[in-house]
């Protein structure tokens, strides 16, 4: 199947599609001895979209191609790298319709959300390009201190392998592409098995950039495939966003490789604190957006809300009304619901287990999340909203990152109670403060979350957060283009040192 036929079949929803192969070394590759992986499904209907064919030979050839590209990338000037980024911005725009369609069909995103994701990715590239004149100096800034006469350069750590999660394939691709290219590191990107359509489109985009062959490779697989690539010692940086269990396994198995950089991110237990003077309707709108965007499957999704006791009853009434007003439905057609499907049946099963726990433990279940019938075989649920009089850190429901459209609500009398409860999480990523800024801004310094948003939902910046997570949801600090700093190291070149008289005064050897 040629790509024109592939694209037409995608737009006409004629599934399953024929797998076009892996983008390796500047060309599309298949191995007749490949094993068949499950591939991706349409979460709105449960139908197969495309299966993936992969082999050990293809994985090795991808690492070989990346390895061979290192010399060309190292010799490439920063100006040339930025030209490629500008070209990426142009070509992605050419693929806008197809990329948005892929996000709707495969990731289960409503069209409003898919379009917002596309706009956010373009904004991310625009922000990088707007700083083009300062990027190199900013990345070298810390090492330049007190060494004005020394020449510094950036050297790439080496091959970077990045996993593209189903929930944010476009944003993660743009972020890792930009970071690796600026660092001069060859990139091997692996879309989730639930993001194959997006990955194929990214391969087509890269093919049009005319980068050095092997500079960016797109290889398809699943988590098991991903960790097989990590066994190759030429891989010097790993970027992974996924479950805490997967992150822990990668950290345990590869932390001993001293030269390898691990950038691991799992879901955050994200909080919203609502001030006593906040507008209730706007607060609920902010919370609901954080709960239902991408069906609660983002690292930044809202997990818990702390509402001042004076607002509790009004907040409850408005939350229940908002949940009942949600439009829930398929995202692969002309409909544009508020809430789309979960990514798979196993996500529905997990959601229902947590609903049972929550109903058993909660002081009051405001809305019990259930399976929602849309007339299709998709993976739809209604959000769950549960009120707890007390926080119980031993509760599996209250302490775990759920990754589904569900929220726990707590009340507080003194804001210090809410701040302490929010700080007690072991997976801190985002905390949102809702209310008059002059009242909530002083709370920021007391919060441990690396990202604090004022009058914005916790998902307000998605993967474009300025800072990565803390503790169990992340083990590095820099995010966005800052990952370029983590994928490279500074190299000093010195021919003379000011006022260094020791060597000149050393006696001659004759």
Tab-separated table of C-alpha atoms in Angstrom:
chain	number	residue	atom	x	y	z
A	1	UNK	CA	0.000	0.000	0.000
A	2	UNK	CA	1.433	3.369	-1.033
A	3	UNK	CA	1.177	6.324	1.306
A	4	UNK	CA	-1.442	8.129	-0.770
A	5	UNK	CA	-3.612	5.023	-0.506
A	6	UNK	CA	-2.775	4.773	3.215
A	7	UNK	CA	-3.792	8.393	3.833
A	8	UNK	CA	-7.015	8.017	1.847
A	9	UNK	CA	-7.945	4.866	3.763
A	10	UNK	CA	-7.247	6.708	7.030
A	11	UNK	CA	-9.528	9.607	6.108
A	12	UNK	CA	-12.259	7.240	4.917
A	13	UNK	CA	-11.914	5.055	8.044
A	14	UNK	CA	-11.267	1.881	6.021
A	15	UNK	CA	-9.658	-0.303	8.664
A	16	UNK	CA	-7.610	-2.344	9.245
A	17	UNK	CA	-4.775	-0.691	7.342
A	18	UNK	CA	-1.706	-2.386	5.944
A	19	UNK	CA	1.376	-1.727	8.068
A	20	UNK	CA	3.841	0.333	5.958
A	21	UNK	CA	6.938	-0.562	7.971
A	22	UNK	CA	9.481	1.195	10.179
A	23	UNK	CA	11.262	4.411	9.190
A	24	UNK	CA	14.951	3.498	9.552
A	25	UNK	CA	17.937	5.250	8.039
A	26	UNK	CA	15.793	7.469	5.838
A	27	UNK	CA	13.646	4.720	4.325
A	28	UNK	CA	10.714	2.441	5.170
A	29	UNK	CA	11.761	-1.065	6.146
A	30	UNK	CA	10.051	-4.418	6.705
A	31	UNK	CA	11.455	-7.820	7.598
A	32	UNK	CA	9.577	-10.864	6.243
A	33	UNK	CA	10.552	-12.754	9.400
A	34	UNK	CA	8.870	-10.243	11.699
A	35	UNK	CA	6.528	-11.258	14.485
A	36	UNK	CA	3.021	-9.774	14.546
A	37	UNK	CA	2.129	-7.527	17.488
A	38	UNK	CA	-1.414	-6.584	18.404
A	39	UNK	CA	-1.050	-3.008	17.176
A	40	UNK	CA	-3.658	-0.317	17.696
A	41	UNK	CA	-7.433	-0.370	18.058
A	42	UNK	CA	-10.074	2.288	17.630
A	43	UNK	CA	-11.142	2.911	21.246
A	44	UNK	CA	-14.453	4.383	20.069
A	45	UNK	CA	-15.481	1.084	18.449
A	46	UNK	CA	-13.056	-1.638	19.496
A	47	UNK	CA	-12.016	-2.358	15.893
A	48	UNK	CA	-8.441	-3.099	14.811
A	49	UNK	CA	-6.729	-0.178	13.035
A	50	UNK	CA	-3.338	-1.621	12.108
A	51	UNK	CA	-1.113	-4.440	13.305
A	52	UNK	CA	2.628	-4.012	13.789
A	53	UNK	CA	5.346	-6.264	12.383
A	54	UNK	CA	8.692	-6.146	14.190
A	55	UNK	CA	11.849	-8.214	14.439
A	56	UNK	CA	15.176	-8.218	16.268
A	57	UNK	CA	16.890	-7.486	12.950
A	58	UNK	CA	14.840	-4.285	12.475
A	59	UNK	CA	15.608	-3.091	16.001
A	60	UNK	CA	19.326	-3.660	15.483
A	61	UNK	CA	19.275	-1.887	12.127
A	62	UNK	CA	17.586	1.129	13.730
A	63	UNK	CA	20.324	1.439	16.353
A	64	UNK	CA	22.952	0.916	13.636
A	65	UNK	CA	21.410	3.732	11.544
A	66	UNK	CA	21.354	6.077	14.549
A	67	UNK	CA	24.952	5.182	15.395
A	68	UNK	CA	26.112	5.983	11.863
A	69	UNK	CA	24.358	9.375	11.973
A	70	UNK	CA	26.256	10.589	15.052
A	71	UNK	CA	29.219	11.959	13.120
A	72	UNK	CA	27.050	14.038	10.752
A	73	UNK	CA	24.979	15.425	13.625
A	74	UNK	CA	28.063	16.317	15.678
A	75	UNK	CA	29.479	18.281	12.749
A	76	UNK	CA	26.202	20.128	12.134
A	77	UNK	CA	26.132	23.751	13.284
A	78	UNK	CA	23.490	24.991	15.700
A	79	UNK	CA	22.172	27.252	12.943
A	80	UNK	CA	21.623	24.261	10.652
A	81	UNK	CA	19.873	22.306	13.418
A	82	UNK	CA	17.499	25.217	13.940
A	83	UNK	CA	16.812	25.336	10.202
A	84	UNK	CA	15.641	21.723	10.422
A	85	UNK	CA	13.371	22.633	13.339
A	86	UNK	CA	11.850	25.446	11.299
A	87	UNK	CA	11.324	22.972	8.465
A	88	UNK	CA	9.627	20.559	10.903
A	89	UNK	CA	7.230	23.345	11.873
A	90	UNK	CA	6.290	23.840	8.214
A	91	UNK	CA	5.882	20.171	7.318
A	92	UNK	CA	3.823	19.333	10.415
A	93	UNK	CA	1.414	22.079	9.370
A	94	UNK	CA	1.071	20.393	5.973
A	95	UNK	CA	-0.001	17.208	7.774
A	96	UNK	CA	-2.379	18.937	10.162
A	97	UNK	CA	-5.619	17.297	8.968
A	98	UNK	CA	-4.159	13.790	9.020
A	99	UNK	CA	-2.477	14.232	12.412
A	100	UNK	CA	-5.656	15.588	14.013
A	101	UNK	CA	-7.655	12.714	12.489
A	102	UNK	CA	-5.162	10.186	13.865
A	103	UNK	CA	-5.435	11.658	17.374
A	104	UNK	CA	-9.242	11.493	17.196
A	105	UNK	CA	-9.376	7.942	15.859
A	106	UNK	CA	-6.530	6.262	17.706
A	107	UNK	CA	-6.031	8.267	20.916
A	108	UNK	CA	-9.776	8.726	21.516
A	109	UNK	CA	-9.445	12.488	21.669
A	110	UNK	CA	-12.470	14.684	20.860
A	111	UNK	CA	-11.726	16.951	17.919
A	112	UNK	CA	-11.520	20.042	20.127
A	113	UNK	CA	-8.787	18.326	22.140
A	114	UNK	CA	-6.885	16.982	19.123
A	115	UNK	CA	-6.858	20.438	17.551
A	116	UNK	CA	-5.675	21.945	20.844
A	117	UNK	CA	-2.860	19.362	20.989
A	118	UNK	CA	-1.783	20.270	17.465
A	119	UNK	CA	-1.833	23.985	18.249
A	120	UNK	CA	0.183	23.367	21.431
A	121	UNK	CA	2.844	21.413	19.515
A	122	UNK	CA	3.203	24.243	17.005
A	123	UNK	CA	3.442	26.760	19.845
A	124	UNK	CA	6.196	24.657	21.393
A	125	UNK	CA	8.224	24.785	18.168
A	126	UNK	CA	7.559	28.495	17.756
A	127	UNK	CA	8.817	29.136	21.288
A	128	UNK	CA	12.056	27.238	20.563
A	129	UNK	CA	12.626	29.059	17.290
A	130	UNK	CA	11.930	32.420	18.932
A	131	UNK	CA	14.838	31.737	21.313
A	132	UNK	CA	17.200	30.515	18.591
A	133	UNK	CA	19.821	33.186	19.194
A	134	UNK	CA	20.057	32.332	22.919
A	135	UNK	CA	19.800	28.540	22.930
A	136	UNK	CA	23.478	27.668	22.758
A	137	UNK	CA	24.531	30.245	25.318
A	138	UNK	CA	21.696	29.251	27.663
A	139	UNK	CA	22.651	25.571	27.553
A	140	UNK	CA	26.300	26.417	28.242
A	141	UNK	CA	25.541	29.154	30.777
A	142	UNK	CA	26.357	27.332	34.054
A	143	UNK	CA	29.746	26.036	32.884
A	144	UNK	CA	30.852	29.432	31.557
A	145	UNK	CA	30.868	30.962	35.036
A	146	UNK	CA	34.378	32.109	35.949
A	147	UNK	CA	35.850	30.789	32.674
A	148	UNK	CA	35.558	33.721	30.260
A	149	UNK	CA	38.630	32.766	28.195
A	150	UNK	CA	37.617	29.142	27.613
A	151	UNK	CA	35.855	27.858	24.526
A	152	UNK	CA	32.918	25.559	25.270
A	153	UNK	CA	30.979	23.260	22.958
A	154	UNK	CA	28.044	20.885	23.377
A	155	UNK	CA	28.727	17.216	22.830
A	156	UNK	CA	25.835	14.765	22.547
A	157	UNK	CA	25.714	11.882	25.019
A	158	UNK	CA	24.859	9.592	22.117
A	159	UNK	CA	21.844	7.724	20.776
A	160	UNK	CA	18.569	8.747	22.412
A	161	UNK	CA	15.614	6.335	22.539
A	162	UNK	CA	12.220	7.924	23.261
A	163	UNK	CA	8.835	6.297	23.847
A	164	UNK	CA	5.817	8.212	22.497
A	165	UNK	CA	2.784	7.525	24.749
A	166	UNK	CA	-0.686	7.107	23.252
A	167	UNK	CA	-2.038	10.073	25.203
A	168	UNK	CA	0.482	12.666	23.936
A	169	UNK	CA	2.215	11.259	20.844
A	170	UNK	CA	2.478	14.555	18.958
A	171	UNK	CA	3.624	16.731	21.848
A	172	UNK	CA	6.163	14.132	22.985
A	173	UNK	CA	7.480	13.667	19.439
A	174	UNK	CA	7.982	17.411	18.984
A	175	UNK	CA	9.630	17.766	22.392
A	176	UNK	CA	12.031	14.846	21.975
A	177	UNK	CA	12.806	15.717	18.336
A	178	UNK	CA	13.696	19.293	19.298
A	179	UNK	CA	15.706	18.279	22.357
A	180	UNK	CA	17.692	15.576	20.571
A	181	UNK	CA	18.386	17.694	17.495
A	182	UNK	CA	19.576	20.691	19.524
A	183	UNK	CA	21.822	18.359	21.537
A	184	UNK	CA	23.125	16.732	18.340
A	185	UNK	CA	21.903	13.295	19.431
A	186	UNK	CA	20.488	10.708	16.986
A	187	UNK	CA	16.900	9.892	17.916
A	188	UNK	CA	15.094	6.570	17.837
A	189	UNK	CA	11.419	7.260	18.587
A	190	UNK	CA	9.042	4.417	19.384
A	191	UNK	CA	5.319	5.233	19.292
A	192	UNK	CA	3.121	3.263	21.667
A	193	UNK	CA	1.288	0.341	20.094
A	194	UNK	CA	-1.791	2.540	20.600
A	195	UNK	CA	-0.222	5.373	18.542
A	196	UNK	CA	0.762	3.622	15.307
A	197	UNK	CA	-1.146	5.999	13.011
A	198	UNK	CA	0.580	8.993	14.568
A	199	UNK	CA	3.958	7.268	14.275
A	200	UNK	CA	3.489	6.560	10.571
A	201	UNK	CA	2.637	10.221	9.999
A	202	UNK	CA	5.713	11.315	11.971
A	203	UNK	CA	7.842	9.080	9.770
A	204	UNK	CA	6.396	10.730	6.662
A	205	UNK	CA	7.118	14.149	8.168
A	206	UNK	CA	10.742	13.249	8.976
A	207	UNK	CA	11.201	11.826	5.492
A	208	UNK	CA	10.448	15.257	4.021
A	209	UNK	CA	12.973	17.079	6.211
A	210	UNK	CA	15.996	15.583	4.410
A	211	UNK	CA	17.953	15.136	7.618
A	212	UNK	CA	21.128	13.055	7.576
A	213	UNK	CA	20.074	9.419	7.210
A	214	UNK	CA	19.533	7.819	10.595
A	215	UNK	CA	19.338	11.123	12.472
A	216	UNK	CA	15.688	10.370	13.358
A	217	UNK	CA	14.224	6.874	13.154
A	218	UNK	CA	10.659	5.724	13.903
A	219	UNK	CA	10.392	2.129	15.136
A	220	UNK	CA	7.100	0.572	16.198
A	221	UNK	CA	6.434	-1.837	19.032
A	222	UNK	CA	5.273	-2.026	22.623
A	223	UNK	CA	6.893	-1.743	26.044
A	224	UNK	CA	8.558	-5.142	25.658
A	225	UNK	CA	10.013	-4.026	22.319
A	226	UNK	CA	11.202	-0.789	23.888
A	227	UNK	CA	13.176	-2.492	26.648
A	228	UNK	CA	14.794	-4.825	24.092
A	229	UNK	CA	16.332	-1.781	22.416
A	230	UNK	CA	17.672	-0.627	25.776
A	231	UNK	CA	19.834	-3.747	25.944
A	232	UNK	CA	22.070	-2.191	23.282
A	233	UNK	CA	24.855	-0.366	25.135
A	234	UNK	CA	25.138	2.211	22.360
A	235	UNK	CA	21.907	3.746	23.674
A	236	UNK	CA	23.040	6.600	25.911
A	237	UNK	CA	19.750	8.318	26.803
A	238	UNK	CA	16.272	6.957	27.525
A	239	UNK	CA	13.096	9.052	27.520
A	240	UNK	CA	10.049	7.156	28.748
A	241	UNK	CA	6.585	8.221	29.877
A	242	UNK	CA	4.351	5.439	31.148
A	243	UNK	CA	3.267	3.506	34.205
A	244	UNK	CA	5.142	3.731	37.476
A	245	UNK	CA	5.830	-0.008	37.286
A	246	UNK	CA	7.503	0.326	33.892
A	247	UNK	CA	9.560	3.314	35.051
A	248	UNK	CA	10.685	1.413	38.146
A	249	UNK	CA	11.724	-1.570	36.015
A	250	UNK	CA	13.773	0.569	33.614
A	251	UNK	CA	15.375	2.417	36.528
A	252	UNK	CA	16.250	-0.841	38.299
A	253	UNK	CA	17.627	-2.618	35.238
A	254	UNK	CA	19.631	0.233	33.693
A	255	UNK	CA	20.603	2.613	36.488
A	256	UNK	CA	23.941	0.780	36.742
A	257	UNK	CA	25.039	1.958	33.299
A	258	UNK	CA	26.890	5.063	34.438
A	259	UNK	CA	27.004	6.862	31.088
A	260	UNK	CA	23.296	6.430	30.326
A	261	UNK	CA	20.818	9.215	31.087
A	262	UNK	CA	17.338	8.136	32.221
A	263	UNK	CA	14.453	10.599	31.815
A	264	UNK	CA	11.469	8.714	33.232
A	265	UNK	CA	8.027	10.215	33.805
A	266	UNK	CA	4.878	8.581	35.165
A	267	UNK	CA	1.506	10.010	36.145
A	268	UNK	CA	1.179	12.659	38.830
A	269	UNK	CA	-1.240	12.727	41.764
A	270	UNK	CA	-2.321	16.256	40.903
A	271	UNK	CA	-4.351	18.536	43.147
A	272	UNK	CA	-6.631	21.537	42.860
A	273	UNK	CA	-7.062	23.853	45.864
A	274	UNK	CA	-10.155	26.056	45.653
A	275	UNK	CA	-10.104	29.254	47.720
A	276	UNK	CA	-13.080	30.372	49.815
A	277	UNK	CA	-13.539	33.389	47.545
A	278	UNK	CA	-13.350	31.466	44.259
A	279	UNK	CA	-16.276	31.439	41.849
A	280	UNK	CA	-17.888	28.011	42.227
A	281	UNK	CA	-19.021	27.584	38.632
A	282	UNK	CA	-15.630	28.540	37.228
A	283	UNK	CA	-13.904	26.300	39.787
A	284	UNK	CA	-15.995	23.311	38.710
A	285	UNK	CA	-15.315	24.066	35.054
A	286	UNK	CA	-11.581	24.112	35.774
A	287	UNK	CA	-11.710	20.875	37.773
A	288	UNK	CA	-13.897	19.076	35.248
A	289	UNK	CA	-11.573	19.980	32.390
A	290	UNK	CA	-8.642	18.513	34.325
A	291	UNK	CA	-10.595	15.343	35.083
A	292	UNK	CA	-11.992	14.536	31.634
A	293	UNK	CA	-9.342	15.755	29.160
A	294	UNK	CA	-8.104	12.643	27.317
A	295	UNK	CA	-10.434	10.707	29.647
A	296	UNK	CA	-8.183	11.427	32.639
A	297	UNK	CA	-5.255	9.525	31.093
A	298	UNK	CA	-2.686	12.333	31.165
A	299	UNK	CA	0.229	12.626	33.589
A	300	UNK	CA	-1.248	16.010	34.507
A	301	UNK	CA	-4.875	14.881	35.016
A	302	UNK	CA	-6.670	16.125	38.133
A	303	UNK	CA	-6.870	13.489	40.886
A	304	UNK	CA	-8.001	15.355	43.985
A	305	UNK	CA	-9.712	18.610	44.917
A	306	UNK	CA	-9.583	20.551	48.178
A	307	UNK	CA	-12.556	22.898	48.573
A	308	UNK	CA	-13.137	25.365	51.411
A	309	UNK	CA	-15.889	24.076	53.693
A	310	UNK	CA	-17.999	27.192	53.090
A	311	UNK	CA	-18.228	26.271	49.387
A	312	UNK	CA	-18.716	22.512	49.740
A	313	UNK	CA	-22.467	22.224	49.173
A	314	UNK	CA	-22.484	24.660	46.263
A	315	UNK	CA	-19.475	22.876	44.767
A	316	UNK	CA	-21.192	19.477	45.103
A	317	UNK	CA	-24.345	20.696	43.391
A	318	UNK	CA	-22.411	22.226	40.501
A	319	UNK	CA	-20.126	19.185	40.089
A	320	UNK	CA	-23.080	16.808	39.834
A	321	UNK	CA	-24.776	19.123	37.335
A	322	UNK	CA	-21.578	19.366	35.268
A	323	UNK	CA	-21.073	15.593	35.110
A	324	UNK	CA	-24.668	15.087	33.973
A	325	UNK	CA	-24.233	17.772	31.317
A	326	UNK	CA	-21.201	16.070	29.735
A	327	UNK	CA	-21.560	14.787	26.189
A	328	UNK	CA	-19.877	11.379	26.002
A	329	UNK	CA	-19.358	9.604	22.714
A	330	UNK	CA	-17.170	8.398	19.820
A	331	UNK	CA	-14.346	10.624	18.632
A	332	UNK	CA	-13.748	9.042	15.218
A	333	UNK	CA	-16.634	10.746	13.388
A	334	UNK	CA	-18.258	14.132	13.086
A	335	UNK	CA	-19.346	14.271	16.733
A	336	UNK	CA	-17.308	16.437	19.087
A	337	UNK	CA	-18.107	15.222	22.626
A	338	UNK	CA	-16.678	16.568	25.863
A	339	UNK	CA	-15.425	13.108	26.862
A	340	UNK	CA	-14.153	10.323	24.630
A	341	UNK	CA	-13.240	6.701	25.398
A	342	UNK	CA	-10.567	5.148	27.543
A	343	UNK	CA	-7.785	3.599	25.472
A	344	UNK	CA	-8.625	-0.100	26.037
A	345	UNK	CA	-10.937	-2.524	27.817
A	346	UNK	CA	-8.331	-3.136	30.517
A	347	UNK	CA	-8.513	0.586	31.354
A	348	UNK	CA	-12.296	0.266	31.781
A	349	UNK	CA	-11.848	-2.751	34.061
A	350	UNK	CA	-9.313	-0.862	36.182
A	351	UNK	CA	-11.635	2.153	36.371
A	352	UNK	CA	-14.522	-0.004	37.615
A	353	UNK	CA	-12.336	-1.617	40.299
A	354	UNK	CA	-11.403	1.809	41.613
A	355	UNK	CA	-15.059	2.869	41.599
A	356	UNK	CA	-15.881	-0.063	43.851
A	357	UNK	CA	-13.062	0.886	46.226
A	358	UNK	CA	-14.095	4.540	46.241
A	359	UNK	CA	-17.752	3.790	46.941
A	360	UNK	CA	-16.736	1.561	49.852
A	361	UNK	CA	-14.361	4.129	51.376
A	362	UNK	CA	-15.995	7.459	50.544
A	363	UNK	CA	-18.097	9.439	52.995
A	364	UNK	CA	-20.387	10.318	50.112
A	365	UNK	CA	-20.255	9.260	46.465
A	366	UNK	CA	-21.556	12.232	44.509
A	367	UNK	CA	-21.368	10.431	41.173
A	368	UNK	CA	-20.566	6.739	40.787
A	369	UNK	CA	-18.602	6.169	37.591
A	370	UNK	CA	-20.084	3.498	35.344
A	371	UNK	CA	-19.777	1.983	31.888
A	372	UNK	CA	-21.510	4.240	29.369
A	373	UNK	CA	-23.320	2.759	26.371
A	374	UNK	CA	-22.985	4.819	23.204
A	375	UNK	CA	-24.286	2.160	20.853
A	376	UNK	CA	-20.751	1.237	19.768
A	377	UNK	CA	-18.309	-1.308	21.168
A	378	UNK	CA	-16.019	1.398	22.498
A	379	UNK	CA	-14.503	1.876	25.944
A	380	UNK	CA	-16.714	4.587	27.470
A	381	UNK	CA	-17.361	5.454	31.127
A	382	UNK	CA	-18.972	8.259	33.070
A	383	UNK	CA	-16.696	10.144	35.524
A	384	UNK	CA	-16.643	9.272	39.205
A	385	UNK	CA	-16.759	11.951	41.930
A	386	UNK	CA	-16.329	10.940	45.578
A	387	UNK	CA	-16.199	12.969	48.799
A	388	UNK	CA	-13.915	11.926	51.661
A	389	UNK	CA	-14.115	13.408	55.137
A	390	UNK	CA	-10.506	12.372	55.832
A	391	UNK	CA	-7.418	11.565	53.798
A	392	UNK	CA	-6.181	7.983	54.185
A	393	UNK	CA	-2.732	7.483	52.680
A	394	UNK	CA	-3.000	3.715	53.210
A	395	UNK	CA	-5.963	3.555	50.822
A	396	UNK	CA	-5.071	2.162	47.396
A	397	UNK	CA	-7.722	4.362	45.818
A	398	UNK	CA	-6.687	7.585	47.556
A	399	UNK	CA	-2.921	7.182	47.189
A	400	UNK	CA	-2.505	5.696	43.697
A	401	UNK	CA	-2.370	7.550	40.390
A	402	UNK	CA	-5.553	6.286	38.705
A	403	UNK	CA	-5.205	7.576	35.104
A	404	UNK	CA	-8.959	7.657	34.487
A	405	UNK	CA	-11.823	10.217	34.744
A	406	UNK	CA	-12.252	10.165	38.506
A	407	UNK	CA	-11.700	12.683	41.280
A	408	UNK	CA	-11.636	12.615	45.077
A	409	UNK	CA	-12.980	15.705	46.886
A	410	UNK	CA	-11.953	16.892	50.359
A	411	UNK	CA	-12.970	19.945	52.365
A	412	UNK	CA	-10.720	22.165	54.452
A	413	UNK	CA	-11.207	24.884	57.032
A	414	UNK	CA	-7.691	26.317	57.007
A	415	UNK	CA	-5.734	26.390	53.752
A	416	UNK	CA	-2.687	24.976	55.540
A	417	UNK	CA	-4.621	21.700	55.783
A	418	UNK	CA	-5.116	21.599	52.016
A	419	UNK	CA	-1.500	22.534	51.304
A	420	UNK	CA	-0.179	19.857	53.648
A	421	UNK	CA	-2.455	17.200	52.128
A	422	UNK	CA	-1.414	18.205	48.607
A	423	UNK	CA	2.250	18.077	49.619
A	424	UNK	CA	1.935	14.601	51.134
A	425	UNK	CA	1.624	12.898	47.753
A	426	UNK	CA	4.589	10.834	46.569
A	427	UNK	CA	3.874	11.708	42.938
A	428	UNK	CA	3.876	15.485	42.763
A	429	UNK	CA	3.662	17.067	39.306
A	430	UNK	CA	1.047	19.863	39.187
A	431	UNK	CA	-1.032	21.769	41.728
A	432	UNK	CA	-3.641	24.295	40.597
A	433	UNK	CA	-4.838	27.151	42.786
A	434	UNK	CA	-8.285	28.577	42.039
A	435	UNK	CA	-9.345	31.947	43.409
A	436	UNK	CA	-8.263	35.589	43.490
A	437	UNK	CA	-4.561	35.691	42.618
A	438	UNK	CA	-3.752	38.141	45.392
A	439	UNK	CA	-4.997	35.502	47.861
A	440	UNK	CA	-3.583	32.332	46.260
A	441	UNK	CA	-0.176	33.557	45.034
A	442	UNK	CA	1.333	33.613	48.575
A	443	UNK	CA	0.551	29.872	48.861
A	444	UNK	CA	2.912	28.972	46.014
A	445	UNK	CA	6.083	29.020	48.112
A	446	UNK	CA	4.532	26.520	50.534
A	447	UNK	CA	3.729	23.956	47.841
A	448	UNK	CA	6.130	21.172	46.874
A	449	UNK	CA	4.678	20.559	43.430
A	450	UNK	CA	7.262	21.484	40.769
A	451	UNK	CA	4.539	23.168	38.694
A	452	UNK	CA	1.910	25.492	40.183
A	453	UNK	CA	-0.831	26.915	37.965
A	454	UNK	CA	-3.048	29.828	38.958
A	455	UNK	CA	-6.689	29.693	37.808
A	456	UNK	CA	-5.820	27.027	35.265
A	457	UNK	CA	-6.660	23.304	35.222
A	458	UNK	CA	-3.840	20.905	36.086
A	459	UNK	CA	-3.763	19.829	32.422
A	460	UNK	CA	-3.407	23.450	31.337
A	461	UNK	CA	0.105	22.956	29.942
A	462	UNK	CA	0.171	19.177	29.340
A	463	UNK	CA	3.668	17.902	28.473
A	464	UNK	CA	4.851	21.471	27.960
A	465	UNK	CA	5.235	21.956	31.702
A	466	UNK	CA	8.311	24.014	32.593
A	467	UNK	CA	9.548	21.454	35.121
A	468	UNK	CA	9.300	17.642	35.276
A	469	UNK	CA	7.879	15.697	38.209
A	470	UNK	CA	9.134	14.862	41.684
A	471	UNK	CA	9.676	11.586	43.504
A	472	UNK	CA	7.617	8.709	42.099
A	473	UNK	CA	6.342	10.527	39.001
A	474	UNK	CA	9.697	11.768	37.701
A	475	UNK	CA	13.421	11.650	38.387
A	476	UNK	CA	14.719	14.639	36.453
A	477	UNK	CA	14.051	18.370	36.622
A	478	UNK	CA	14.311	19.990	33.215
A	479	UNK	CA	11.481	19.695	30.704
A	480	UNK	CA	10.665	21.008	27.238
A	481	UNK	CA	13.776	22.123	25.356
A	482	UNK	CA	15.625	21.809	28.663
A	483	UNK	CA	15.987	18.095	27.921
A	484	UNK	CA	18.636	19.115	25.370
A	485	UNK	CA	20.820	19.990	28.376
A	486	UNK	CA	20.311	16.447	29.697
A	487	UNK	CA	21.063	14.815	26.323
A	488	UNK	CA	24.431	16.569	25.956
A	489	UNK	CA	27.442	17.569	28.012
A	490	UNK	CA	29.718	20.627	27.836
A	491	UNK	CA	33.224	20.215	26.473
A	492	UNK	CA	35.913	22.772	27.313
A	493	UNK	CA	38.774	23.687	24.962
A	494	UNK	CA	41.620	25.751	26.412
A	495	UNK	CA	44.874	26.802	24.730
A	496	UNK	CA	46.025	29.162	27.473
A	497	UNK	CA	44.889	30.202	30.899
A	498	UNK	CA	45.062	33.780	32.103
A	499	UNK	CA	47.774	34.445	34.655
A	500	UNK	CA	48.782	30.772	34.714
A	501	UNK	CA	52.525	31.180	35.424
A	502	UNK	CA	53.290	27.741	36.892
A	503	UNK	CA	53.905	26.049	33.537
A	504	UNK	CA	55.883	28.968	32.091
A	505	UNK	CA	58.094	29.030	35.175
A	506	UNK	CA	58.764	25.288	35.147
A	507	UNK	CA	62.452	24.589	34.422
A	508	UNK	CA	63.419	23.478	30.917
A	509	UNK	CA	64.348	19.835	30.451
A	510	UNK	CA	67.624	20.478	28.572
